[in-house]
Amino acid sequence: MAVSLFNTSAPLAAIDSEIRAKVSAILDAGVYVLGPEVRAFESEFAAYTGTDHAVGVANGTDALVLALRALGVGPGDEVIVPSFTFYASAEAIPHTGARPVFCDVDPETMLITPDTVKAVMTANTKAVIAVHLFGNVAPVEEIEALGVPVLEDAAQAAGTVLEDGRRPGALGTIATWSFYPSKNLGAFGDGGAITTNDDILAETVRTLRFHGSRDKQTFEMVGHNSRLDELQAGILRVQLPHLDTWADGRRAAGRHYEEAGLGELVSLPVAASGSRPAWHLYVVRSERADELRTVLNDAGIGARAYYRTPAHLQPAMHEWGAGLTLPGTDEAARTNLAIPVSPVLSRAEADEVVAAAAALAPA
């Protein structure tokens, strides 16, 4: 049985007709930019995340840049960011004129911690980007207690919830989201959002996303052209009521792997204390990760290593990352392997993955 790493189409099959009807209605209305669908999605997504404001933007990377600018980050500032993350988390920082400062992660959760942040803080630290990696939840409140605002990079955490009912996106000062098609809540193209409870930050982001203008006449800031369009907003609105069901399916996929005995072969993902992650990626750890990937791929099972070259070692980050020692990051980068996960992954598929993994010859 072949098992793909992602299965984005099956969960959408049940709402295909509703999505097509929504797209048709938007085309008939002829409004495509910052119209009623965007406003409605912003209201609904703010309510879902438990925040006062959601602002739709063009993509998750723009969301990071605009959120940093709204926080006042600029030349001479430092922004702490994990190196074990998608490159965009770090890439957004130099666009503001600030300097990325890379911190380590706990190799077990693959998240930043108050200790790894504190180790690199200076008087110039303006903000910390806490990445909710693979759907897991970074300790935002403990990091903010160090005295700096936290920007949550929640791109991979849609559907994750804390045991007390709160959600990523409402834990720090401001948060960013990506709706790239493979995300837990995915558009049919690029899309992103920023959530916050701060009225001033929200208004600043709204101004920045439209060329630094509030009224299309007066331009108060050097802004950006970064807007979530009506078609993507409409599609996201259709999907949003199903997100929690899909998140439950992702958590169920993790239980299938546990019950199938995968933990006897590799180290399973570790949920942060007090969290119920909606696994965007189900990332196991093994000292033989690359061998395991080959075995799984040969059996028709999707498997992929993430961030083997961490952000601080990427060529464009040489100025800020050269010579750093980040042992937790090195371990996470070397040992991680993503295996199939989706809202509809079955126990039979999990059994197939585990059986294939068990075929790896003993060292």
Short mmCIF file of N, CA and C in Angstrom, two decimals, residues 109 111 136-139 142 162-163 270-276:
data_model
loop_
_atom_site.label_atom_id
_atom_site.label_comp_id
_atom_site.label_asym_id
_atom_site.label_seq_id
_atom_site.Cartn_x
_atom_site.Cartn_y
_atom_site.Cartn_z
N THR A 109 11.67 18.39 21.78
CA THR A 109 10.46 19.04 21.26
C THR A 109 10.74 19.80 19.97
N LEU A 111 11.70 22.81 19.81
CA LEU A 111 11.21 24.16 20.04
C LEU A 111 12.24 24.97 20.83
N ASN A 136 3.54 21.91 17.12
CA ASN A 136 3.80 21.93 18.55
C ASN A 136 3.81 23.38 19.05
N VAL A 137 3.73 23.59 20.36
CA VAL A 137 3.54 24.93 20.91
C VAL A 137 4.76 25.37 21.71
N ALA A 138 5.42 26.41 21.24
CA ALA A 138 6.56 26.98 21.97
C ALA A 138 6.07 27.67 23.24
N PRO A 139 6.92 27.76 24.27
CA PRO A 139 6.52 28.34 25.56
C PRO A 139 6.51 29.87 25.53
N GLU A 142 6.40 32.06 28.94
CA GLU A 142 7.64 31.99 29.69
C GLU A 142 8.72 32.84 29.02
N LEU A 162 -4.38 24.45 23.32
CA LEU A 162 -3.85 24.14 24.65
C LEU A 162 -4.94 23.46 25.47
N GLU A 163 -4.52 22.77 26.51
CA GLU A 163 -5.50 22.06 27.33
C GLU A 163 -6.47 23.00 28.03
N VAL A 270 7.19 14.68 20.59
CA VAL A 270 6.87 14.98 21.99
C VAL A 270 6.06 16.27 22.04
N ALA A 271 4.82 16.17 22.48
CA ALA A 271 3.98 17.35 22.60
C ALA A 271 4.45 18.22 23.76
N ALA A 272 4.48 19.53 23.54
CA ALA A 272 4.83 20.45 24.61
C ALA A 272 3.83 20.32 25.74
N SER A 273 4.28 20.55 26.96
CA SER A 273 3.43 20.42 28.14
C SER A 273 2.17 21.27 28.00
N GLY A 274 1.03 20.67 28.26
CA GLY A 274 -0.24 21.40 28.23
C GLY A 274 -0.80 21.65 26.85
N SER A 275 -0.27 20.98 25.84
CA SER A 275 -0.74 21.24 24.47
C SER A 275 -1.30 19.98 23.82
N ARG A 276 -2.16 20.20 22.83
CA ARG A 276 -2.70 19.13 22.00
C ARG A 276 -2.41 19.50 20.55
#
